[in-house]
């Protein structure tokens, strides 16, 4: 994220496991209450709250100039958050808010170690090319035997 987007941003975190009700800033509830540990909140200049917690701290925000959305706590969309029906409903509601009709949603996971570079050797050792690699190796061994 560019430095101009981080300027003045404050990331807060609750402590412990709590049942939380997420809502819009006008008070409209997002979904049923969810249980989450150490819920984080994001605030700062030029960031507009889209979804807040029950203490009115921003959980989902949008940058006023770039229209970039930031979810302060990834656990709301992770497998940990999706393990309950209320968690799954909350995740779908969050995605529905940020998604334009017929538009994709992209997640930037490079900061979390999910960046993947193209590597021919690695591709040869992963399905579906792994089978072909094993066949070629077997043929090589068979061809070099007297």
PDB file of C-alpha atoms in Angstrom:
ATOM      1  CA  UNK A   1       0.000   0.000   0.000  1.00  0.00           C
ATOM      2  CA  UNK A   2       1.361   3.387  -0.945  1.00  0.00           C
ATOM      3  CA  UNK A   3       2.765   5.658   1.747  1.00  0.00           C
ATOM      4  CA  UNK A   4       0.139   8.315   1.060  1.00  0.00           C
ATOM      5  CA  UNK A   5      -2.587   5.801   1.963  1.00  0.00           C
ATOM      6  CA  UNK A   6      -0.956   4.856   5.274  1.00  0.00           C
ATOM      7  CA  UNK A   7      -0.351   8.404   6.450  1.00  0.00           C
ATOM      8  CA  UNK A   8      -2.134   8.933   9.769  1.00  0.00           C
ATOM      9  CA  UNK A   9      -3.726   5.474   9.819  1.00  0.00           C
ATOM     10  CA  UNK A  10      -4.434   3.968  13.211  1.00  0.00           C
ATOM     11  CA  UNK A  11      -4.897   0.207  13.644  1.00  0.00           C
ATOM     12  CA  UNK A  12      -6.511  -0.763  16.940  1.00  0.00           C
ATOM     13  CA  UNK A  13      -7.129  -4.217  18.348  1.00  0.00           C
ATOM     14  CA  UNK A  14      -9.499  -5.556  20.957  1.00  0.00           C
ATOM     15  CA  UNK A  15      -8.129  -8.188  23.293  1.00  0.00           C
ATOM     16  CA  UNK A  16      -9.646 -11.594  23.797  1.00  0.00           C
ATOM     17  CA  UNK A  17     -12.507 -13.489  22.226  1.00  0.00           C
ATOM     18  CA  UNK A  18     -15.789 -11.594  21.981  1.00  0.00           C
ATOM     19  CA  UNK A  19     -19.180 -11.792  20.339  1.00  0.00           C
ATOM     20  CA  UNK A  20     -19.439  -8.745  18.083  1.00  0.00           C
ATOM     21  CA  UNK A  21     -22.254  -7.194  16.078  1.00  0.00           C
ATOM     22  CA  UNK A  22     -21.091  -5.488  12.897  1.00  0.00           C
ATOM     23  CA  UNK A  23     -23.190  -2.690  11.445  1.00  0.00           C
ATOM     24  CA  UNK A  24     -23.222   0.183   9.026  1.00  0.00           C
ATOM     25  CA  UNK A  25     -22.390   3.616  10.461  1.00  0.00           C
ATOM     26  CA  UNK A  26     -26.130   4.456  10.355  1.00  0.00           C
ATOM     27  CA  UNK A  27     -26.819   1.551  12.733  1.00  0.00           C
ATOM     28  CA  UNK A  28     -28.211  -0.972  10.211  1.00  0.00           C
ATOM     29  CA  UNK A  29     -26.997  -4.430  11.226  1.00  0.00           C
ATOM     30  CA  UNK A  30     -24.803  -6.306   8.780  1.00  0.00           C
ATOM     31  CA  UNK A  31     -25.608  -9.868   9.888  1.00  0.00           C
ATOM     32  CA  UNK A  32     -26.013 -11.961  13.018  1.00  0.00           C
ATOM     33  CA  UNK A  33     -23.436 -11.509  15.793  1.00  0.00           C
ATOM     34  CA  UNK A  34     -20.129 -13.317  15.295  1.00  0.00           C
ATOM     35  CA  UNK A  35     -17.495 -14.542  17.695  1.00  0.00           C
ATOM     36  CA  UNK A  36     -14.010 -13.280  16.891  1.00  0.00           C
ATOM     37  CA  UNK A  37     -10.706 -12.983  18.675  1.00  0.00           C
ATOM     38  CA  UNK A  38      -8.773  -9.695  18.878  1.00  0.00           C
ATOM     39  CA  UNK A  39     -10.967  -7.838  16.366  1.00  0.00           C
ATOM     40  CA  UNK A  40      -9.005  -5.060  14.667  1.00  0.00           C
ATOM     41  CA  UNK A  41     -10.246  -1.644  13.577  1.00  0.00           C
ATOM     42  CA  UNK A  42      -8.794   0.824  11.037  1.00  0.00           C
ATOM     43  CA  UNK A  43      -9.149   4.590  11.032  1.00  0.00           C
ATOM     44  CA  UNK A  44      -7.410   7.593   9.595  1.00  0.00           C
ATOM     45  CA  UNK A  45      -7.761  10.691   7.460  1.00  0.00           C
ATOM     46  CA  UNK A  46      -9.429  10.127   4.069  1.00  0.00           C
ATOM     47  CA  UNK A  47     -10.766   6.708   5.201  1.00  0.00           C
ATOM     48  CA  UNK A  48     -14.564   6.429   5.257  1.00  0.00           C
ATOM     49  CA  UNK A  49     -16.093   3.829   7.603  1.00  0.00           C
ATOM     50  CA  UNK A  50     -18.288   1.379   5.692  1.00  0.00           C
ATOM     51  CA  UNK A  51     -18.787  -1.211   8.459  1.00  0.00           C
ATOM     52  CA  UNK A  52     -18.169  -0.584  12.164  1.00  0.00           C
ATOM     53  CA  UNK A  53     -18.177  -2.807  15.235  1.00  0.00           C
ATOM     54  CA  UNK A  54     -20.526  -2.453  18.199  1.00  0.00           C
ATOM     55  CA  UNK A  55     -18.169   0.206  19.632  1.00  0.00           C
ATOM     56  CA  UNK A  56     -18.410   2.220  16.374  1.00  0.00           C
ATOM     57  CA  UNK A  57     -14.800   1.460  15.427  1.00  0.00           C
ATOM     58  CA  UNK A  58     -14.269   1.027  11.652  1.00  0.00           C
ATOM     59  CA  UNK A  59     -13.748  -2.568  10.532  1.00  0.00           C
ATOM     60  CA  UNK A  60     -14.240  -2.054   6.773  1.00  0.00           C
ATOM     61  CA  UNK A  61     -13.163   1.302   5.347  1.00  0.00           C
ATOM     62  CA  UNK A  62     -12.884   2.919   1.929  1.00  0.00           C
ATOM     63  CA  UNK A  63     -10.261   5.471   0.927  1.00  0.00           C
ATOM     64  CA  UNK A  64     -12.047   8.636  -0.198  1.00  0.00           C
ATOM     65  CA  UNK A  65      -9.714   9.411  -3.104  1.00  0.00           C
ATOM     66  CA  UNK A  66      -8.792   5.963  -4.461  1.00  0.00           C
ATOM     67  CA  UNK A  67     -11.978   4.028  -3.561  1.00  0.00           C
ATOM     68  CA  UNK A  68      -9.723   1.272  -2.198  1.00  0.00           C
ATOM     69  CA  UNK A  69     -11.364  -0.889   0.477  1.00  0.00           C
ATOM     70  CA  UNK A  70      -9.457  -2.202   3.493  1.00  0.00           C
ATOM     71  CA  UNK A  71     -10.791  -4.853   5.840  1.00  0.00           C
ATOM     72  CA  UNK A  72      -9.035  -4.314   9.161  1.00  0.00           C
ATOM     73  CA  UNK A  73      -9.311  -7.945  10.257  1.00  0.00           C
ATOM     74  CA  UNK A  74      -8.711 -10.724   7.737  1.00  0.00           C
ATOM     75  CA  UNK A  75     -10.215 -13.277  10.140  1.00  0.00           C
ATOM     76  CA  UNK A  76     -13.637 -12.079   9.018  1.00  0.00           C
ATOM     77  CA  UNK A  77     -12.977 -13.710   5.616  1.00  0.00           C
ATOM     78  CA  UNK A  78     -10.563 -16.490   6.585  1.00  0.00           C
ATOM     79  CA  UNK A  79     -11.427 -20.132   7.167  1.00  0.00           C
ATOM     80  CA  UNK A  80     -11.407 -19.338  10.880  1.00  0.00           C
ATOM     81  CA  UNK A  81     -14.182 -16.803  10.347  1.00  0.00           C
ATOM     82  CA  UNK A  82     -16.095 -19.053   7.959  1.00  0.00           C
ATOM     83  CA  UNK A  83     -16.339 -22.017  10.323  1.00  0.00           C
ATOM     84  CA  UNK A  84     -19.740 -20.892  11.644  1.00  0.00           C
ATOM     85  CA  UNK A  85     -22.897 -20.084   9.723  1.00  0.00           C
ATOM     86  CA  UNK A  86     -22.986 -16.543  11.141  1.00  0.00           C
ATOM     87  CA  UNK A  87     -19.341 -16.062  10.176  1.00  0.00           C
ATOM     88  CA  UNK A  88     -20.038 -17.209   6.619  1.00  0.00           C
ATOM     89  CA  UNK A  89     -23.072 -14.929   6.350  1.00  0.00           C
ATOM     90  CA  UNK A  90     -21.006 -12.010   7.603  1.00  0.00           C
ATOM     91  CA  UNK A  91     -18.272 -12.741   5.036  1.00  0.00           C
ATOM     92  CA  UNK A  92     -20.805 -12.855   2.189  1.00  0.00           C
ATOM     93  CA  UNK A  93     -22.394  -9.604   3.393  1.00  0.00           C
ATOM     94  CA  UNK A  94     -18.973  -7.894   3.502  1.00  0.00           C
ATOM     95  CA  UNK A  95     -18.147  -9.055  -0.021  1.00  0.00           C
ATOM     96  CA  UNK A  96     -21.564  -7.954  -1.298  1.00  0.00           C
ATOM     97  CA  UNK A  97     -20.905  -4.445   0.021  1.00  0.00           C
ATOM     98  CA  UNK A  98     -17.603  -3.971  -1.812  1.00  0.00           C
ATOM     99  CA  UNK A  99     -18.449  -5.849  -5.004  1.00  0.00           C
ATOM    100  CA  UNK A 100     -19.876  -4.001  -7.981  1.00  0.00           C
ATOM    101  CA  UNK A 101     -22.355  -5.997 -10.026  1.00  0.00           C
ATOM    102  CA  UNK A 102     -20.563  -8.513 -12.283  1.00  0.00           C
ATOM    103  CA  UNK A 103     -17.153  -7.264 -11.135  1.00  0.00           C
ATOM    104  CA  UNK A 104     -14.450  -9.449  -9.598  1.00  0.00           C
ATOM    105  CA  UNK A 105     -13.002  -8.952  -6.147  1.00  0.00           C
ATOM    106  CA  UNK A 106      -9.220  -9.185  -5.888  1.00  0.00           C
ATOM    107  CA  UNK A 107      -7.320  -9.965  -2.716  1.00  0.00           C
ATOM    108  CA  UNK A 108      -3.736  -8.776  -2.282  1.00  0.00           C
ATOM    109  CA  UNK A 109      -2.065 -11.504  -0.232  1.00  0.00           C
ATOM    110  CA  UNK A 110       1.529 -10.728  -1.171  1.00  0.00           C
ATOM    111  CA  UNK A 111       2.243  -9.202   2.245  1.00  0.00           C
ATOM    112  CA  UNK A 112       1.181 -12.483   3.831  1.00  0.00           C
ATOM    113  CA  UNK A 113       3.698 -14.576   1.888  1.00  0.00           C
ATOM    114  CA  UNK A 114       1.325 -15.640  -0.856  1.00  0.00           C
ATOM    115  CA  UNK A 115       3.369 -14.117  -3.662  1.00  0.00           C
ATOM    116  CA  UNK A 116       4.216 -16.752  -6.199  1.00  0.00           C
ATOM    117  CA  UNK A 117       6.711 -16.384  -8.977  1.00  0.00           C
ATOM    118  CA  UNK A 118       6.684 -18.550 -12.083  1.00  0.00           C
ATOM    119  CA  UNK A 119       9.264 -21.309 -11.852  1.00  0.00           C
ATOM    120  CA  UNK A 120       9.458 -24.036 -14.518  1.00  0.00           C
ATOM    121  CA  UNK A 121      11.038 -26.587 -12.168  1.00  0.00           C
ATOM    122  CA  UNK A 122       8.346 -26.028  -9.547  1.00  0.00           C
ATOM    123  CA  UNK A 123       5.625 -26.325 -12.202  1.00  0.00           C
ATOM    124  CA  UNK A 124       7.084 -29.662 -13.346  1.00  0.00           C
ATOM    125  CA  UNK A 125       6.851 -31.007  -9.785  1.00  0.00           C
ATOM    126  CA  UNK A 126       3.213 -30.003  -9.168  1.00  0.00           C
ATOM    127  CA  UNK A 127      -0.015 -31.469 -10.550  1.00  0.00           C
ATOM    128  CA  UNK A 128      -1.026 -31.659 -13.344  1.00  0.00           C
ATOM    129  CA  UNK A 129       2.530 -31.711 -14.786  1.00  0.00           C
ATOM    130  CA  UNK A 130       3.880 -34.014 -12.059  1.00  0.00           C
ATOM    131  CA  UNK A 131       2.536 -37.105 -13.862  1.00  0.00           C
ATOM    132  CA  UNK A 132       4.314 -36.168 -17.071  1.00  0.00           C
ATOM    133  CA  UNK A 133       7.545 -35.496 -15.146  1.00  0.00           C
ATOM    134  CA  UNK A 134       7.403 -38.940 -13.522  1.00  0.00           C
ATOM    135  CA  UNK A 135       6.766 -40.627 -16.881  1.00  0.00           C
ATOM    136  CA  UNK A 136       9.718 -38.784 -18.452  1.00  0.00           C
ATOM    137  CA  UNK A 137      11.980 -39.722 -15.529  1.00  0.00           C
ATOM    138  CA  UNK A 138      10.931 -43.379 -15.812  1.00  0.00           C
ATOM    139  CA  UNK A 139      11.583 -43.375 -19.567  1.00  0.00           C
ATOM    140  CA  UNK A 140      15.010 -41.822 -18.983  1.00  0.00           C
ATOM    141  CA  UNK A 141      15.926 -44.519 -16.462  1.00  0.00           C
ATOM    142  CA  UNK A 142      14.642 -47.264 -18.789  1.00  0.00           C
ATOM    143  CA  UNK A 143      16.524 -45.833 -21.786  1.00  0.00           C
ATOM    144  CA  UNK A 144      19.860 -45.651 -19.948  1.00  0.00           C
ATOM    145  CA  UNK A 145      19.739 -49.250 -18.667  1.00  0.00           C
ATOM    146  CA  UNK A 146      21.725 -51.764 -20.707  1.00  0.00           C
TER     147      UNK A 146
END
